[in-house]
Short mmCIF file of C-alpha atoms and ligand atoms in Angstrom, two decimals:
data_model
loop_
_atom_site.label_atom_id
_atom_site.label_comp_id
_atom_site.label_asym_id
_atom_site.label_seq_id
_atom_site.Cartn_x
_atom_site.Cartn_y
_atom_site.Cartn_z
CA MET A 6 -1.35 -22.01 -18.04
CA ASN A 7 0.84 -22.30 -14.92
CA THR A 8 0.15 -19.72 -12.42
CA PRO A 9 3.18 -17.38 -12.68
CA ALA A 10 5.68 -17.61 -9.60
CA TYR A 11 5.58 -13.74 -9.14
CA ILE A 12 2.59 -11.54 -9.25
CA GLY A 13 3.10 -7.90 -8.07
CA ARG A 14 0.87 -4.98 -8.15
CA PHE A 15 0.64 -1.26 -7.68
CA ALA A 16 -2.24 0.07 -5.61
CA PRO A 17 -2.61 3.85 -5.77
CA THR A 18 -5.30 5.82 -3.83
CA PRO A 19 -6.87 8.49 -5.86
CA SER A 20 -6.77 11.06 -3.11
CA GLY A 21 -4.21 12.98 -5.19
CA TYR A 22 -1.92 12.59 -8.26
CA LEU A 23 1.06 10.55 -8.38
CA HIS A 24 4.22 12.25 -6.80
CA PHE A 25 7.94 11.31 -6.64
CA GLY A 26 7.34 9.01 -3.68
CA SER A 27 4.49 7.27 -5.36
CA LEU A 28 6.90 6.86 -8.61
CA VAL A 29 9.61 5.07 -6.36
CA ALA A 30 7.19 2.67 -5.08
CA ALA A 31 5.40 1.86 -8.46
CA LEU A 32 9.02 1.61 -10.20
CA ALA A 33 10.26 -0.79 -7.41
CA SER A 34 7.14 -3.09 -7.67
CA TYR A 35 7.17 -2.93 -11.31
CA LEU A 36 11.13 -3.83 -11.74
CA ASP A 37 11.02 -6.52 -8.99
CA ALA A 38 8.03 -8.30 -11.10
CA ARG A 39 9.49 -7.64 -14.50
CA ALA A 40 13.02 -8.69 -13.37
CA VAL A 41 11.59 -12.30 -12.91
CA ASN A 42 9.12 -11.92 -15.70
CA GLY A 43 6.36 -11.83 -13.17
CA ARG A 44 3.04 -9.93 -13.57
CA TRP A 45 2.38 -6.61 -12.29
CA LEU A 46 -1.08 -5.65 -11.70
CA LEU A 47 -2.82 -2.28 -11.07
CA ARG A 48 -5.53 -1.77 -8.53
CA MET A 49 -7.08 1.44 -7.89
CA GLU A 50 -7.99 1.81 -4.08
CA ASP A 51 -11.00 4.05 -4.38
CA LEU A 52 -12.77 3.28 -1.25
CA ASP A 53 -13.13 6.73 -0.05
CA PRO A 54 -15.16 8.87 -2.35
CA PRO A 55 -15.13 11.85 -0.09
CA ARG A 56 -11.53 12.14 -0.22
CA GLU A 57 -11.04 11.37 -3.72
CA VAL A 58 -9.73 14.25 -5.99
CA ALA A 59 -11.64 14.77 -9.12
CA GLY A 60 -9.60 13.65 -12.24
CA ALA A 61 -7.24 11.95 -9.90
CA GLN A 62 -7.76 8.48 -11.22
CA ASP A 63 -7.31 9.47 -15.07
CA GLY A 64 -4.35 11.43 -14.01
CA ILE A 65 -2.75 8.40 -12.29
CA LEU A 66 -3.28 6.15 -15.33
CA ARG A 67 -2.05 8.85 -18.00
CA THR A 68 1.01 9.37 -15.82
CA LEU A 69 1.86 5.84 -15.56
CA GLU A 70 1.33 5.25 -19.27
CA SER A 71 3.46 8.18 -20.28
CA TYR A 72 6.17 6.88 -17.84
CA GLY A 73 6.32 3.55 -19.83
CA PHE A 74 4.43 1.38 -17.20
CA GLU A 75 2.50 -1.63 -18.70
CA TRP A 76 0.27 -3.35 -16.39
CA ASP A 77 -1.21 -6.71 -16.88
CA GLY A 78 -4.93 -7.61 -17.21
CA LYS A 79 -7.62 -5.10 -16.65
CA LEU A 80 -7.52 -2.52 -14.02
CA VAL A 81 -9.31 -3.47 -10.80
CA ARG A 82 -11.29 -0.58 -8.68
CA GLN A 83 -12.01 -1.37 -5.17
CA SER A 84 -15.23 0.48 -5.70
CA SER A 85 -16.47 -2.48 -7.53
CA ARG A 86 -15.74 -4.94 -4.69
CA HIS A 87 -18.14 -3.71 -2.10
CA ASP A 88 -20.17 -6.82 -2.11
CA GLU A 89 -17.14 -8.83 -1.31
CA TYR A 90 -15.98 -6.38 1.58
CA ALA A 91 -19.63 -6.47 2.94
CA ALA A 92 -19.70 -10.19 3.01
CA LEU A 93 -16.43 -10.67 4.85
CA VAL A 94 -17.54 -7.85 7.49
CA GLU A 95 -20.92 -9.71 8.10
CA ARG A 96 -18.78 -12.98 8.38
CA LEU A 97 -16.41 -11.58 10.87
CA LEU A 98 -19.31 -10.31 12.94
CA SER A 99 -21.23 -13.29 13.03
CA GLN A 100 -18.32 -15.27 14.19
CA GLY A 101 -17.86 -12.77 16.85
CA LEU A 102 -14.20 -11.77 15.71
CA ALA A 103 -15.41 -8.03 14.84
CA TYR A 104 -17.82 -5.93 16.88
CA ALA A 105 -19.55 -2.51 16.63
CA CYS A 106 -17.89 0.55 18.15
CA THR A 107 -19.96 3.80 18.88
CA CYS A 108 -16.87 5.66 20.45
CA SER A 109 -16.59 9.39 19.08
CA ARG A 110 -13.46 10.92 17.99
CA LYS A 111 -13.64 12.79 21.19
CA GLN A 112 -13.81 9.70 23.34
CA LEU A 113 -10.87 8.19 21.73
CA GLU A 114 -8.71 11.26 22.34
CA GLY A 115 -5.73 10.71 24.40
CA SER A 116 -5.52 7.11 23.51
CA GLN A 117 -2.72 7.99 20.83
CA GLY A 118 -4.36 6.00 18.11
CA ILE A 119 -4.42 2.79 20.20
CA TYR A 120 -7.83 1.66 20.72
CA PRO A 121 -8.40 0.82 24.20
CA GLY A 122 -11.23 -2.02 23.79
CA THR A 123 -14.05 0.14 25.16
CA CYS A 124 -16.93 -1.37 23.22
CA ARG A 125 -15.49 -4.89 22.91
CA ASN A 126 -18.14 -6.46 25.26
CA LEU A 127 -20.78 -3.97 24.96
CA GLY A 128 -22.79 -5.60 22.36
CA HIS A 129 -23.83 -2.46 20.36
CA LYS A 130 -26.02 -2.61 17.43
CA ILE A 131 -24.08 -2.13 14.14
CA ASP A 132 -26.37 0.68 12.82
CA ASN A 133 -24.50 4.03 12.80
CA ALA A 134 -21.39 2.22 14.38
CA ALA A 135 -17.86 1.60 13.19
CA ILE A 136 -16.90 -2.14 12.94
CA ARG A 137 -13.77 -3.13 14.79
CA LEU A 138 -11.75 -6.44 14.41
CA ARG A 139 -10.70 -7.89 17.82
CA VAL A 140 -6.85 -8.28 17.72
CA PRO A 141 -5.11 -10.97 19.73
CA GLU A 142 -2.46 -10.13 22.52
CA LEU A 143 0.34 -11.31 20.19
CA VAL A 144 3.40 -9.97 18.40
CA TYR A 145 3.27 -10.19 14.58
CA HIS A 146 6.49 -9.87 12.60
CA VAL A 147 7.50 -9.67 9.01
CA ASN A 148 10.90 -10.09 7.58
CA ASP A 149 10.81 -7.42 5.06
CA ARG A 150 13.10 -7.58 2.13
CA VAL A 151 14.41 -4.27 2.74
CA GLN A 152 13.60 -3.20 6.09
CA GLY A 153 14.56 -6.27 7.75
CA GLU A 154 12.77 -7.92 10.69
CA TYR A 155 9.73 -5.62 12.09
CA ARG A 156 7.64 -6.64 14.89
CA GLN A 157 4.46 -5.12 16.52
CA HIS A 158 2.39 -6.20 19.38
CA LEU A 159 -1.25 -5.94 17.82
CA GLY A 160 -2.88 -5.61 21.23
CA ARG A 161 -0.46 -3.07 22.73
CA GLU A 162 0.68 -1.10 19.92
CA VAL A 163 -2.56 -1.01 17.64
CA GLY A 164 -5.66 -2.41 19.33
CA ASP A 165 -8.73 -3.53 17.82
CA PHE A 166 -8.84 -1.78 14.39
CA VAL A 167 -11.63 -0.39 12.18
CA ILE A 168 -12.56 -2.65 9.22
CA ARG A 169 -15.91 -0.55 8.30
CA ARG A 170 -16.12 3.08 9.23
CA ARG A 171 -19.14 4.39 10.80
CA ASP A 172 -20.02 6.21 7.42
CA GLY A 173 -20.25 2.65 5.92
CA LEU A 174 -16.70 2.81 4.08
CA TYR A 175 -14.49 -0.19 4.13
CA ALA A 176 -11.11 0.15 5.61
CA TYR A 177 -7.84 -0.12 3.60
CA GLN A 178 -6.77 -2.87 5.81
CA LEU A 179 -9.42 -5.13 5.03
CA ALA A 180 -9.84 -4.57 1.42
CA VAL A 181 -5.97 -4.75 0.67
CA VAL A 182 -5.79 -8.16 2.37
CA LEU A 183 -8.88 -9.43 0.50
CA ASP A 184 -7.80 -8.17 -2.81
CA ASP A 185 -4.10 -9.01 -2.62
CA ALA A 186 -5.27 -12.62 -2.11
CA TRP A 187 -7.97 -12.65 -4.59
CA GLN A 188 -5.68 -11.28 -7.20
CA GLY A 189 -3.04 -13.95 -6.35
CA VAL A 190 -0.31 -11.12 -5.36
CA THR A 191 2.67 -13.07 -4.18
CA ASP A 192 4.71 -10.05 -3.47
CA VAL A 193 3.86 -6.63 -2.05
CA VAL A 194 6.14 -3.94 -2.80
CA ARG A 195 5.25 -0.47 -1.52
CA GLY A 196 6.24 2.65 0.44
CA ALA A 197 7.81 2.27 3.92
CA ASP A 198 4.93 4.33 5.50
CA LEU A 199 2.97 1.17 5.10
CA LEU A 200 5.41 -1.14 7.07
CA ASP A 201 3.22 -0.63 10.37
CA SER A 202 0.14 -1.75 8.58
CA THR A 203 1.72 -4.99 7.71
CA PRO A 204 1.17 -6.81 11.08
CA ARG A 205 -2.60 -6.03 10.86
CA GLN A 206 -2.62 -7.48 7.41
CA LEU A 207 -0.66 -10.55 8.59
CA TYR A 208 -3.43 -11.13 11.24
CA LEU A 209 -6.22 -10.79 8.80
CA GLN A 210 -4.56 -13.25 6.36
CA GLU A 211 -4.17 -15.78 9.24
CA LEU A 212 -7.60 -15.28 10.38
CA LEU A 213 -8.98 -15.94 6.70
CA GLY A 214 -6.59 -18.70 5.82
CA LEU A 215 -5.04 -16.64 3.22
CA PRO A 216 -1.54 -17.18 1.83
CA GLN A 217 1.07 -14.58 3.05
CA PRO A 218 2.87 -12.65 0.41
CA ARG A 219 6.37 -11.41 0.74
CA TYR A 220 6.82 -7.89 1.60
CA MET A 221 9.29 -5.02 0.55
CA HIS A 222 9.03 -1.76 1.74
CA VAL A 223 11.07 0.80 -0.13
CA PRO A 224 12.33 4.05 1.38
CA LEU A 225 10.26 7.08 1.72
CA ILE A 226 12.06 10.45 1.20
CA ILE A 227 12.01 12.14 4.86
CA GLN A 228 11.66 15.64 5.36
CA PRO A 229 14.13 17.39 7.86
CA ASP A 230 11.32 17.54 10.12
CA GLY A 231 10.62 13.85 10.06
CA HIS A 232 7.47 14.03 7.70
CA LYS A 233 7.43 11.99 4.74
CA LEU A 234 7.19 13.46 1.28
CA GLY A 235 3.64 12.34 0.44
CA LYS A 236 0.03 13.66 -0.13
CA SER A 237 -0.28 15.36 3.17
CA TYR A 238 2.55 17.26 2.20
CA ARG A 239 1.15 18.35 -1.10
CA SER A 240 4.14 17.29 -2.91
CA PRO A 241 3.89 18.31 -6.46
CA PRO A 242 2.26 15.98 -8.98
CA LEU A 243 4.80 14.19 -11.39
CA PRO A 244 5.32 16.28 -14.76
CA ALA A 245 3.86 14.47 -17.58
CA ASP A 246 6.74 15.62 -20.07
CA GLN A 247 9.47 14.61 -17.63
CA ALA A 248 9.20 10.73 -17.58
CA THR A 249 12.73 10.00 -18.21
CA VAL A 250 14.35 12.52 -15.85
CA GLN A 251 11.97 11.49 -13.11
CA LEU A 252 12.52 7.76 -13.72
CA ILE A 253 16.25 8.30 -13.29
CA ARG A 254 15.70 10.01 -9.98
CA ALA A 255 13.77 7.33 -8.94
CA LEU A 256 16.28 4.76 -10.01
CA CYS A 257 18.73 6.60 -8.00
CA ALA A 258 16.46 6.77 -5.07
CA LEU A 259 16.36 2.90 -5.17
CA GLY A 260 20.22 2.58 -5.38
CA GLN A 261 20.15 1.18 -8.95
CA LEU A 262 22.63 1.29 -11.86
CA LEU A 263 21.75 3.45 -15.00
CA PRO A 264 22.57 2.83 -18.40
CA GLU A 265 24.74 4.98 -20.24
CA GLY A 266 22.99 7.72 -22.03
CA ALA A 267 19.97 7.29 -19.91
CA ARG A 268 18.90 10.59 -20.20
CA TYR A 269 18.21 10.51 -23.81
CA GLY A 270 16.27 7.41 -23.95
CA GLN A 271 12.67 6.64 -24.03
CA PRO A 272 10.90 5.89 -20.69
CA GLY A 273 10.00 2.29 -21.86
CA GLU A 274 13.54 1.43 -23.00
CA LEU A 275 14.85 2.77 -19.50
CA LEU A 276 12.51 0.48 -17.68
CA GLN A 277 13.33 -2.55 -19.77
CA TRP A 278 16.83 -1.73 -19.09
CA ALA A 279 16.29 -1.33 -15.55
CA SER A 280 14.43 -4.66 -15.04
CA GLN A 281 17.27 -6.44 -16.54
CA HIS A 282 19.91 -4.84 -14.23
CA TRP A 283 17.44 -4.84 -11.11
CA ASP A 284 19.10 -5.63 -7.90
CA ALA A 285 16.69 -5.41 -4.78
CA ALA A 286 19.95 -5.78 -2.52
CA ARG A 287 20.91 -2.23 -3.44
CA ILE A 288 17.71 -0.47 -2.22
CA PRO A 289 18.63 1.58 0.84
CA ARG A 290 16.41 1.59 3.80
CA SER A 291 15.84 5.13 4.05
CA LEU A 292 16.75 8.39 2.37
CA THR A 293 17.09 12.01 3.75
CA LEU A 294 15.78 14.83 1.83
CA ALA A 295 19.19 15.80 1.40
CA GLU A 296 20.12 12.78 -0.34
CA ALA A 297 16.89 12.87 -2.28
CA HIS A 298 17.99 16.49 -3.57
CA LEU A 299 21.13 14.92 -5.00
CA LEU A 300 19.14 12.47 -7.05
N1 LIG B 416 -3.32 2.32 -1.61
C1 LIG B 416 -2.33 2.69 -0.67
C2 LIG B 416 -1.69 4.04 -0.85
O1 LIG B 416 -1.70 4.54 -1.99
C3 LIG B 416 -1.25 1.58 -0.97
C4 LIG B 416 -1.78 0.12 -0.72
C5 LIG B 416 -0.47 -0.76 -0.85
O2 LIG B 416 0.40 -0.81 -1.49
O3 LIG B 416 -0.80 -1.65 0.14
O4 LIG B 416 -0.85 4.35 0.03
ZN1 ZN B 417 -15.85 1.97 21.01
#
């Protein structure tokens, strides 16, 4: 069998149930894949058991099913991939590309999330320490299919970032890069809240000699105060019995056309129609809450 030209994925974190913003991301990645007969994978990013909400994994799967999404292959859980992450962290440490950091949260206050490199050359033991990846003093940029050119100076705007936390949990940035490559993902389609993570991921890909996927960051719904509609906001879980209506709203958020009589169709039929009429060029870069209310 030939490797398909397009492999996409949806990668929810079970720290909550799916909300409207996650539906928009899932739908965009699904339609972008299906429009070109690509594969669509599902990966549960369950890296952080303390923040996992009981029942969220099941709830996410059931919601996706009742909304008509069909994924290819078996669901992958990141919790089953610890050995791979551990091996990678070991390798980066032994190559001197990563190092142990013992800074407390208090010590990092005031650096506005940009790690100042305090422990870079201190040679701390790795026990009871976070592991950080050294970043180069370089600009990384991505040509995003919706957001356009995005640039970030890793040294100045991010600093050396955590790949394994002090409590031993692996960081999203590390796992996502390794797993996207392992699963052969060619196209990352996700919410625009992750745009500023992309340069870190590009650097990791470069460091590990992994191929760089295409990126498309779809709009978040912005609250009037600038907050995104998301888990931190406790936006309500998607109602299981309103699949068609919510899918129509999500299609509108993505600027897509609707079939006549969409309201009366089954979710699966709507998804099929939408994949045949998918036009990524219609996706807006952002959406205000006021616009979202009209959906
Ligand atoms: N697990 C991440 C989230 O739910 C998404 C990761 C990704 O799509 O790269 O926000
Ligand atoms: Zn430190």
